[in-house]
XYZ file of C-alpha atoms in Angstrom:
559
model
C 43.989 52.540 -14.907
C 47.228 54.461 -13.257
C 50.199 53.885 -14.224
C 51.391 52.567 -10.334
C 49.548 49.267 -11.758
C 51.850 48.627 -14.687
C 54.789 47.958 -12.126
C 52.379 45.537 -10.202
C 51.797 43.079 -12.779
C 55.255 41.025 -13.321
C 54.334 39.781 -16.654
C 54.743 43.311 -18.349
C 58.438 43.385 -17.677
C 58.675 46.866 -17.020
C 60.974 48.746 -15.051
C 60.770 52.024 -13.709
C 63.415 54.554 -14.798
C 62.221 57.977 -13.918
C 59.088 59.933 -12.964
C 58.599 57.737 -9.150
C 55.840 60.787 -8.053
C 53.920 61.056 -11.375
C 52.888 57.415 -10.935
C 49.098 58.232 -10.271
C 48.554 59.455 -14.073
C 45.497 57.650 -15.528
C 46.406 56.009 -18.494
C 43.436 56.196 -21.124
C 44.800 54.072 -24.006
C 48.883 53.119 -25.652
C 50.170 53.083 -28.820
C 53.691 51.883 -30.265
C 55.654 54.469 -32.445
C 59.399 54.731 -33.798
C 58.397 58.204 -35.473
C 60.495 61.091 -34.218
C 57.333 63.344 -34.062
C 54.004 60.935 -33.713
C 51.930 64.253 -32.351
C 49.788 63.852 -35.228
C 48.642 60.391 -33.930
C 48.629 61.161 -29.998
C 45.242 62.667 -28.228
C 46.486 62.372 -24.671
C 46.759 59.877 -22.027
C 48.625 57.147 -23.532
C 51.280 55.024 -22.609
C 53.871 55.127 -25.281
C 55.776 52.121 -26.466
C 59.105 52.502 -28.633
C 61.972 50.861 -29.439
C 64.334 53.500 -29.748
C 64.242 53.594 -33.696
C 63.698 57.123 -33.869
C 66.761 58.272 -32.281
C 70.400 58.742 -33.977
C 72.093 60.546 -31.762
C 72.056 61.849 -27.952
C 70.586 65.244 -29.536
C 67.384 63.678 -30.386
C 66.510 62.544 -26.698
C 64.923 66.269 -25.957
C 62.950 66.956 -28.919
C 61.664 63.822 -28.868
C 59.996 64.087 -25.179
C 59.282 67.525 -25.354
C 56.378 66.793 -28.330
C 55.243 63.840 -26.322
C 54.717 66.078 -23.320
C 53.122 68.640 -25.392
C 50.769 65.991 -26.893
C 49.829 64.933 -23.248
C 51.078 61.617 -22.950
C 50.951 59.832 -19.472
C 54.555 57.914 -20.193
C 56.762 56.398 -22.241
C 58.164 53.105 -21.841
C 61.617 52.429 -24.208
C 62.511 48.594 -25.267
C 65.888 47.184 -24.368
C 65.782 44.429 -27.325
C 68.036 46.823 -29.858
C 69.797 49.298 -27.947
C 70.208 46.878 -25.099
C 70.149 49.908 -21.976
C 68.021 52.550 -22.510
C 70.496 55.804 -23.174
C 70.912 58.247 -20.146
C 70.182 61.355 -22.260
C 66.719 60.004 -22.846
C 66.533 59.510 -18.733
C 67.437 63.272 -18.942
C 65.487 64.276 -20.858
C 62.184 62.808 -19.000
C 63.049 63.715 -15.881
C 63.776 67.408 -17.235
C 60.099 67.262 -18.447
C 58.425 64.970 -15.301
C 57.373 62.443 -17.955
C 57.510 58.898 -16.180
C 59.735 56.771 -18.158
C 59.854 52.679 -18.149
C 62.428 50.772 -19.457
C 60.840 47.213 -21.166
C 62.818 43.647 -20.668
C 64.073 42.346 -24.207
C 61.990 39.024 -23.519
C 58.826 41.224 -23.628
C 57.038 42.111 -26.922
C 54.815 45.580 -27.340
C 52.108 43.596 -27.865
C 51.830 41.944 -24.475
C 51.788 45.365 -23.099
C 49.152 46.748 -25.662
C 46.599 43.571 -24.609
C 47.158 44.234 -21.306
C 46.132 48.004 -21.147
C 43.607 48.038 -23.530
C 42.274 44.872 -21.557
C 42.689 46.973 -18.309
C 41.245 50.806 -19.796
C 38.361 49.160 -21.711
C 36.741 47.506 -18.823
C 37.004 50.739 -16.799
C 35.286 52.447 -19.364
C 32.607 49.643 -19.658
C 31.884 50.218 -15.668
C 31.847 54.110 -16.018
C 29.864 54.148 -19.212
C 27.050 51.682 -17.552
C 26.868 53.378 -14.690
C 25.761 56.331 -17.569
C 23.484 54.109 -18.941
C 22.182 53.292 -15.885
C 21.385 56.744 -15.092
C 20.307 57.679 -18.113
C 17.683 54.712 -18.744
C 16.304 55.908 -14.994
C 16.129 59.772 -16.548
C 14.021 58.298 -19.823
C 11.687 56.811 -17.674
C 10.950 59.296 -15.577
C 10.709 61.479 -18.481
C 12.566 63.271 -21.564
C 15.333 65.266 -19.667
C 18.016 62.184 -20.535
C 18.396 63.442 -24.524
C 17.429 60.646 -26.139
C 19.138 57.333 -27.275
C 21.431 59.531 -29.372
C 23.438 60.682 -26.011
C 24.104 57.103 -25.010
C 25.112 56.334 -28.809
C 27.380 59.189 -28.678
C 28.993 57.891 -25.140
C 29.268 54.417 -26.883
C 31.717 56.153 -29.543
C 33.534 58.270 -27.399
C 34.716 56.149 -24.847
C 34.013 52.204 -26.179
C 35.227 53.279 -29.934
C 31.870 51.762 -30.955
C 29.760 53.105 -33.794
C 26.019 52.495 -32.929
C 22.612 52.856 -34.537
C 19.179 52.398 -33.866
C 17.058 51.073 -37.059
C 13.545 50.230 -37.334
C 12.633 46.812 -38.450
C 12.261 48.051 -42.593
C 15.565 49.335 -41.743
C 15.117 52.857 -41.356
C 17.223 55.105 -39.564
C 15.737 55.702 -35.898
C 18.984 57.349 -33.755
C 22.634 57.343 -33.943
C 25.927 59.371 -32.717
C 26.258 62.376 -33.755
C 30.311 62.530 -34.406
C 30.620 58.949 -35.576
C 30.923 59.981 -39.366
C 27.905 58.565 -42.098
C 25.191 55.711 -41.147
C 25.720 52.887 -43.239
C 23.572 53.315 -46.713
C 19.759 52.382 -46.970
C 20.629 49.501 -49.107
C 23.065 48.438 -46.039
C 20.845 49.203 -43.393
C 17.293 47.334 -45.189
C 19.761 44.098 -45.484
C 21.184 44.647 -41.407
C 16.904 44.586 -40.825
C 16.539 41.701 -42.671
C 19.267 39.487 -41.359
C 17.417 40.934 -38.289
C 14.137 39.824 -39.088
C 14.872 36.858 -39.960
C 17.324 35.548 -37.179
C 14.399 36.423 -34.508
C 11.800 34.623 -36.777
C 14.530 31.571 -36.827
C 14.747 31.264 -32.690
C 18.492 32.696 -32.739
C 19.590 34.138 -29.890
C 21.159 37.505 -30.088
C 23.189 39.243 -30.455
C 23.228 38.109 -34.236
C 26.611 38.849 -36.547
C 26.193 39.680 -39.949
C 28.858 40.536 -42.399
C 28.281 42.718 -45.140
C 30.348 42.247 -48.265
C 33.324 40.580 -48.365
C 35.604 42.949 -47.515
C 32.752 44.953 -45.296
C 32.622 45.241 -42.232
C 30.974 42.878 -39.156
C 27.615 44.445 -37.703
C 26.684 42.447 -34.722
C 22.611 43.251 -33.818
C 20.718 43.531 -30.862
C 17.065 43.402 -30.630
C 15.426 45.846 -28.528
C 12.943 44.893 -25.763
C 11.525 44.844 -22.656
C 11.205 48.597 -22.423
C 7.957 48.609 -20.412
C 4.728 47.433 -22.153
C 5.006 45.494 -25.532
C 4.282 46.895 -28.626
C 0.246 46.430 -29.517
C -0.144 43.456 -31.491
C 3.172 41.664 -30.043
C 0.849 39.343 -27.834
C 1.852 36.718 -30.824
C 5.795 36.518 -31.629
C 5.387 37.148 -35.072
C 3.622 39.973 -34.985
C 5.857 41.324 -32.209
C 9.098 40.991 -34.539
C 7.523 43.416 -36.752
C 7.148 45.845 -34.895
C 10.697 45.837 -33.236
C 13.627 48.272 -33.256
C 17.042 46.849 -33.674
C 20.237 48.548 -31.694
C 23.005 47.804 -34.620
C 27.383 48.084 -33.449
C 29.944 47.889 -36.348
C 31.935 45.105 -34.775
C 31.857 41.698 -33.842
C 30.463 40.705 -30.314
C 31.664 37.313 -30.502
C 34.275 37.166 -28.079
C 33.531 40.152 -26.149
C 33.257 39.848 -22.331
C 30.242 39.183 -20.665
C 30.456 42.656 -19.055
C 30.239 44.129 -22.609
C 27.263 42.432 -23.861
C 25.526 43.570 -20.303
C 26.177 46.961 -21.174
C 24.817 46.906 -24.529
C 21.853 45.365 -23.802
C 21.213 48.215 -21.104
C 21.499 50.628 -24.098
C 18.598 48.044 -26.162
C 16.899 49.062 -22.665
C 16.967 52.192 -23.020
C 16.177 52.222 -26.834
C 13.129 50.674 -25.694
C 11.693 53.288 -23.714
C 12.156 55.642 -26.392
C 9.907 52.969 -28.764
C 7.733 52.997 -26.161
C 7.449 56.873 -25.639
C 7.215 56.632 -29.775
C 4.406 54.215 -29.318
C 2.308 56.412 -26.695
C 2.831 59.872 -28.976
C 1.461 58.308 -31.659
C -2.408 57.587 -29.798
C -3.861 61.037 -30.438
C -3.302 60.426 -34.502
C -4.328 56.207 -34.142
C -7.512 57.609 -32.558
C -8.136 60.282 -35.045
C -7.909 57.944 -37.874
C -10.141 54.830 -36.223
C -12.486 57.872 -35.536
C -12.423 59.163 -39.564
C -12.682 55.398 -40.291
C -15.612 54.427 -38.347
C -17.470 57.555 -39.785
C -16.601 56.608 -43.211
C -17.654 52.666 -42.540
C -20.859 53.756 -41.308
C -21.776 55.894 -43.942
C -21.949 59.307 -41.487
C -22.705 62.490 -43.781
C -20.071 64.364 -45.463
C -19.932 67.412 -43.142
C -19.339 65.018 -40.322
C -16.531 63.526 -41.798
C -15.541 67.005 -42.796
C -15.690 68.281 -40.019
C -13.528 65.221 -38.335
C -10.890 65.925 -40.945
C -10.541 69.572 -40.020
C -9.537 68.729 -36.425
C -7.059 66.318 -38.149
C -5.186 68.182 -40.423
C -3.588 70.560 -37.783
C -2.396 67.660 -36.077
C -1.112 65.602 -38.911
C -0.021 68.617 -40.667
C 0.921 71.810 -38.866
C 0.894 75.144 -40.134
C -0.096 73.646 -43.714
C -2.828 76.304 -43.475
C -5.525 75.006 -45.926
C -7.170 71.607 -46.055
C -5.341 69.357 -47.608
C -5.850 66.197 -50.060
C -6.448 62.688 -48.820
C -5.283 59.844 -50.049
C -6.112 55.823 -48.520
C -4.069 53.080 -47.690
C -4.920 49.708 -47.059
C -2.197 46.664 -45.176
C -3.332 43.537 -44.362
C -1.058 40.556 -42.944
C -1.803 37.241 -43.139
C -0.403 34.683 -41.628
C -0.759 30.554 -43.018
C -2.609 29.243 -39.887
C -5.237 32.312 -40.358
C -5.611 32.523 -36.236
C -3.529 35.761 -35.789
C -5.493 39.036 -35.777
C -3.541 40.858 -37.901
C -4.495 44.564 -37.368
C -1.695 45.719 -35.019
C 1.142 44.171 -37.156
C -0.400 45.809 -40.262
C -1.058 49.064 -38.142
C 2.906 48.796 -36.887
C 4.299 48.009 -40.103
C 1.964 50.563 -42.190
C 3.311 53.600 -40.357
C 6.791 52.264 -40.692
C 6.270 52.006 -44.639
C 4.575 55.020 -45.216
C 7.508 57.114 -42.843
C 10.038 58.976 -44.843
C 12.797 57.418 -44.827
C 14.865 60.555 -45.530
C 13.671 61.887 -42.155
C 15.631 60.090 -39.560
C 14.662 60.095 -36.110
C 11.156 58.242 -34.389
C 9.294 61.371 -35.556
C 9.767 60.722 -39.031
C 6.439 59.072 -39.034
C 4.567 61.621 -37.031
C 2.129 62.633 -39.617
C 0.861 59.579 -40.287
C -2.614 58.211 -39.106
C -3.127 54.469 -38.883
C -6.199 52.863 -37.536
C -6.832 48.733 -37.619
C -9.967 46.426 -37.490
C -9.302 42.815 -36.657
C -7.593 42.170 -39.930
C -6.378 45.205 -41.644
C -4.639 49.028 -41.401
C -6.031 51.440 -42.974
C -3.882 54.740 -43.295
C -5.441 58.454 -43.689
C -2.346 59.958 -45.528
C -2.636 64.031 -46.138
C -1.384 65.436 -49.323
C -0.664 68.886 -49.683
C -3.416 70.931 -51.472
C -2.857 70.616 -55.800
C -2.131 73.889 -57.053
C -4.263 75.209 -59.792
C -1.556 75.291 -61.845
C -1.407 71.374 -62.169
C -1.517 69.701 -65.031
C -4.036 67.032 -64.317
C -2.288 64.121 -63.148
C -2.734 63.471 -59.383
C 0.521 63.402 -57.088
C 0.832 61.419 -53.700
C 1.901 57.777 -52.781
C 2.669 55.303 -55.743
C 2.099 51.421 -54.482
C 5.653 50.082 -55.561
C 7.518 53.192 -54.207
C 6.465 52.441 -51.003
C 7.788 48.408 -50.834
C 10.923 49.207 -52.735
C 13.028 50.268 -49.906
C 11.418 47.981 -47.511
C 10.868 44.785 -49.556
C 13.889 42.799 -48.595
C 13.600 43.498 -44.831
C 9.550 42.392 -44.667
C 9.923 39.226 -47.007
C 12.772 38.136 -44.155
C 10.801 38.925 -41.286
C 7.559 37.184 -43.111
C 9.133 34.112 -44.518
C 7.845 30.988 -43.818
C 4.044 31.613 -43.089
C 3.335 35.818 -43.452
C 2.311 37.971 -46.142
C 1.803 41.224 -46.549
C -0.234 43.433 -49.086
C -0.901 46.914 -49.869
C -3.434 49.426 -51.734
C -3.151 52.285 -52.550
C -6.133 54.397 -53.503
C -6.094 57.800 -55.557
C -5.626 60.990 -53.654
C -9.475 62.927 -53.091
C -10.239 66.444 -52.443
C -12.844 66.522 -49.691
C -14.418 64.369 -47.356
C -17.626 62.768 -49.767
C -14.217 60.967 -51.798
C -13.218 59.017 -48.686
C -15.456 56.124 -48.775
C -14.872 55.559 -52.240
C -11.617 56.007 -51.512
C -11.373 52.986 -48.886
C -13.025 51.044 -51.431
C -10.383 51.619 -53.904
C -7.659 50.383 -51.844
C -9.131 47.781 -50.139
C -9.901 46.461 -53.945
C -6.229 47.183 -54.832
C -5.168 45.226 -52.078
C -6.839 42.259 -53.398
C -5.149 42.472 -56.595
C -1.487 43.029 -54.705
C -3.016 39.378 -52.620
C -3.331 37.972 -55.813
C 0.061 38.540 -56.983
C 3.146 35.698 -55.669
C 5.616 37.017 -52.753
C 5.583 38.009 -49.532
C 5.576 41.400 -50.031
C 2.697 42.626 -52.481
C 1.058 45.917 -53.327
C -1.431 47.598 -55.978
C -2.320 51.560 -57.066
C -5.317 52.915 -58.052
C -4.128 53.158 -61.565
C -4.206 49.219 -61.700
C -8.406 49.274 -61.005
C -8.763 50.403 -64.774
C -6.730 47.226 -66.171
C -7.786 43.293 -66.658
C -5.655 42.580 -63.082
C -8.877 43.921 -61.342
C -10.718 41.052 -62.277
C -8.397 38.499 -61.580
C -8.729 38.112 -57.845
C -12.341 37.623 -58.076
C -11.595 34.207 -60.196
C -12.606 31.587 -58.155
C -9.727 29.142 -57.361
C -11.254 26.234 -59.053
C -11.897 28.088 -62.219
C -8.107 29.667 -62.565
C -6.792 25.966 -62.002
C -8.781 24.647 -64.590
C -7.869 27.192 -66.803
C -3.751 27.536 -66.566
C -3.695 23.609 -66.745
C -5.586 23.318 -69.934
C -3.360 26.030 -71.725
C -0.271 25.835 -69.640
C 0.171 22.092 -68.282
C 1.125 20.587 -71.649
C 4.456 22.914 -71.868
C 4.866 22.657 -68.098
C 5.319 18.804 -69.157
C 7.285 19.140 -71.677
C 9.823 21.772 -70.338
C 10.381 18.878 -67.731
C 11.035 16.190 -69.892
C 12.901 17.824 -72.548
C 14.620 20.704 -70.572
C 12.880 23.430 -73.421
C 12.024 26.320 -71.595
C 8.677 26.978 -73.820
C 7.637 28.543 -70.491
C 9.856 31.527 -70.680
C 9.902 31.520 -74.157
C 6.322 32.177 -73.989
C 6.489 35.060 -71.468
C 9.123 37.143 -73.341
C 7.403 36.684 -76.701
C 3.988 37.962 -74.993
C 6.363 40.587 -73.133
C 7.695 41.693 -76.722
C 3.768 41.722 -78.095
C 4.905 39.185 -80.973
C 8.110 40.835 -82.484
C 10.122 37.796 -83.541
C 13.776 40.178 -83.613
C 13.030 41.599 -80.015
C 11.879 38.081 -78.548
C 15.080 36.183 -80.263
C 17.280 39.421 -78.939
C 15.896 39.193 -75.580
C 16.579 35.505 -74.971
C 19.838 35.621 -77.263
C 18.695 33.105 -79.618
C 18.460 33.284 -83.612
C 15.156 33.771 -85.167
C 14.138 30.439 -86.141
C 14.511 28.610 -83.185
C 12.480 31.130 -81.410
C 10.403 30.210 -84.501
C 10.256 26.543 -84.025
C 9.709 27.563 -79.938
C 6.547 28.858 -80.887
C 5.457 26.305 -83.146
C 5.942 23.531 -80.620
C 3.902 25.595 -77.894
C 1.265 25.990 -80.653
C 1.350 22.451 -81.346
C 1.331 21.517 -78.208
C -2.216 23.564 -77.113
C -3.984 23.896 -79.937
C -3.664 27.361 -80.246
C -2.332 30.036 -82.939
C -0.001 32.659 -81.361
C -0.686 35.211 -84.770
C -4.579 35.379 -82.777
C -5.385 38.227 -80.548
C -7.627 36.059 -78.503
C -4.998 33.320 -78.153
C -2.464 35.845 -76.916
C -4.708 37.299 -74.557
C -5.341 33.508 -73.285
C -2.076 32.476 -72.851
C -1.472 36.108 -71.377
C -4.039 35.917 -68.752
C -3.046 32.082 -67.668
C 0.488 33.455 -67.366
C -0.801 36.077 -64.776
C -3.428 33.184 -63.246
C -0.490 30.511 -62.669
């Protein structure tokens, strides 16, 4: 805005005292001071407000102005509530200096002023900055000479005073401004997903608020679509949420101007051609892995499969120089009606997971292969070559590592009727391992199935233990065999509020040690004592047994 249109709106109250052909200075924001030197808050352009505090004496007038030209201010406007008429050494002084000076009416406060021009200055900037985003949405498409979402993320800082980010739906770091200071933390950012997640999965309409903490900030979210075509698998809404970016602005969108929300939903726009781009870069790797897979499935000869993996490994890893390991991993989501193909949400959610999320940016997952049959992902993961010095034990992906960071944002966006599990096979050193190597972690991922939550997964390492047998129970058998062992304490924790239930798990937990079990559930020795008595009463069993443990133990893990 100029400053011409602060004498055209009555309400202000202003008054013009000095400065009649400077008039035509934008004014890019104001700010109220009774400092004698506020340079160290000014950056130029402002209208400033003060009531005169500042000055002591007639000699203070020049100094005073001088800084505030220095600093680049577009005027100063002096209140007439203290002083009653502004002092003629201060009219001196600004017309000495050509700095437009305004004297304010006693019956107006600062404030009234300070709504009005950062009413007026903010939705100029809104128009200029989406006439950006226009432009730049129209340079993405056409292709990559606009910069990337960061550029628009930067614009939304610089001239909205908005910090931005772009987060994938396990809440990892996509884009944001480069000036705007730190991201919020992981632990932040997997909880902004989740609130995410599961506002779309609840039919909200966005943009959604969420406020972290309670003396935290307010993030308000925007989903991004509608960026071209929609992500495979998103033909069903459930399997499109997964798979969705999220545009997320510390502050609170619920009273802003219809004019603002258009604007940031032209930067989701824009976000979404970058997902999109994301989306098509990653078909050369898809295909090399559904290629590797269907070789593998089909039981193809090792030098085929070899020979497959050597035109991989340049692309998945460049420069690495020698073949690397392999390692498997299997996703599968299932949804309760069971008439979803699940592939493509696995396939989107699997190369999410298995992205580092140290590496911001959409490339982070670019090394990743991730093919999909009708109900499952399976990734080909490459592992840098073990050195001979290694000690034996085998490095690469480790089943809970992979859910911990993304646990809370999945279980959101599944709730309700969606699962999701994960195996994790051991890493193999050429191409005759693979197929074993599928097997492993599609037999892993039954385990994880078997296990309660949304969000499941199982390692190799867990093939060698009793868990591997448990999914292969059949239904009617585990029933029948937690409710003869377990049923009679279920009943009588209800009736008698005893908790032999928990006092059963920590004493198994503790492998029998009466002082550890009593410590752990802060009770004295013999009533932990007479616990175990009543659940031994109560089942016909003897707790001192090895075989009577390991019943109760494997009921436990059954129930």
């Amino acid at each position: 805005m100029r400053l011409r249109a602060l004498l055209d709106t009555d309400a202000l109250g202003l008054r013009l005292l000095g400065g009649e052909d400077e008039l035509d200075r934008p004014v890019r924001g104001v700010m109220t001071t009774d400092l004698r030197d506020p340079s160290r808050y000014l950056s130029g352009g402002e209208l400033v407000l003060t009531g005169l505090a500042w000055r002591r004496g007639a000699a203070d007038s020049e100094p005073f102005v001088r800084i505030l030209v220095q600093a680049g201010v577009a005027a100063l406007a002096a209140g007439e509530a203290e002083l009653g008429d502004v002092p003629e050494d201060l009219v001196v002084a600004c017309a000495r200096h050509r700095l437009p000076l305004f004297a304010v009416h006693e019956s107006v406060a600062f404030a009234t002023i300070t709504e009005h021009v950062v009413r007026q200055v903010s939705g100029e900037r809104a128009g200029d900055l989406a006439a950006v985003v226009d432009r730049h949405r129209r340079m993405m498409t056409s292709g990559p000479a606009g910069g990337g979402p960061d550029v628009v993320l930067d614009l939304l800082g610089s001239d909205l005073d908005l910090r931005a980010w772009v987060l994938s739906p396990t809440g990892r770091l996509v884009a944001g401004p480069k000036a705007a200071g730190p991201a919020p933390s992981a632990e932040v950012c997997a909880r902004l997903a989740g609130e995410h997640l599961a506002a779309v999965r609840g039919g909200r309409r966005g943009p959604y608020r969420v406020a972290v903490g309670g003396l935290g900030p307010t993030y308000s979210l925007f989903p991004v679509r509608g960026g071209g075509r929609p992500p495979e698998g998103a033909g069903d809404a459930r399997a499109g949420v997964l798979s969705e970016w999220l545009l997320v602005v510390e502050a609170d969108a619920g009273d802003w101007a219809d004019e603002r929300l258009d604007l940031l939903q032209g930067v989701t726009q824009l976000i979404a051609v970058e997902r999109d781009r994301r989306n098509a870069a990653r078909t050369v790797r898809r295909r090399l892995a559904q290629e590797v897979l269907e070789l593998v499935q089909t039981g193809a000869a090792p030098a085929e499969i070899a020979a497959r993996l050597r035109v991989a490994a340049p692309v998945l890893l460049p420069g690495l120089g020698a073949a690397p390991h392999w390692q498997v991993v299997v996703a599968r989501v299932e949804w309760a009606d069971g008439e979803v193909s699940s592939g493509p949400a696995a396939q989107a959610l699997l190369e999410e997971i298995l992205a580092d999320p140290s590496a911001p940016g959409p490339e982070a997952a670019d090394r990743i292969a991730v093919a999909h049959s009708d109900d499952e992902a399976v990734a080909l993961v490459p592992l840098p070559a073990v050195s001979s010095e290694h000690d034996g034990s085998e490095a690469g992906l480790v089943a809970d590592a992979l859910l911990a960071a993304v646990r809370e944002p999945l279980s959101a966006g599944l709730d309700g009727d969606g699962r999701l599990t994960l195996g994790v096979s051991a890493p193999v050193h050429s191409a005759e391992g693979l197929r074993g190597a599928l097997e492993e972690a599609r037999h892993a991922r039954r385990v994880a199935a078997a296990r309660p939550g949304r969000v499941c997964a199982a390692g190799h390492q867990e093939l060698a233990s009793h868990v591997l047998l448990l999914p292969f129970v059949p239904d009617d058998v585990r029933r029948a065999f937690t409710a003869r062992l377990l049923d009679p304490l279920r009943d009588y924790d209800r009736r008698h509020r005893a908790e032999l239930i928990p006092t059963l798990e920590a004493f198994l937990d503790c492998d029998g040690s009466w002082t550890r079990c009593a410590s752990r559930l802060h009770l004295h020795v013999n009533t932990l004592r007479y616990r175990v008595g009543r659940i031994e009463q109560l089942t016909s069993r003897d707790l001192s047994r090895l075989e009577d443990k390991l019943d109760f133990f494997l009921a436990l893990r059954m129930s």
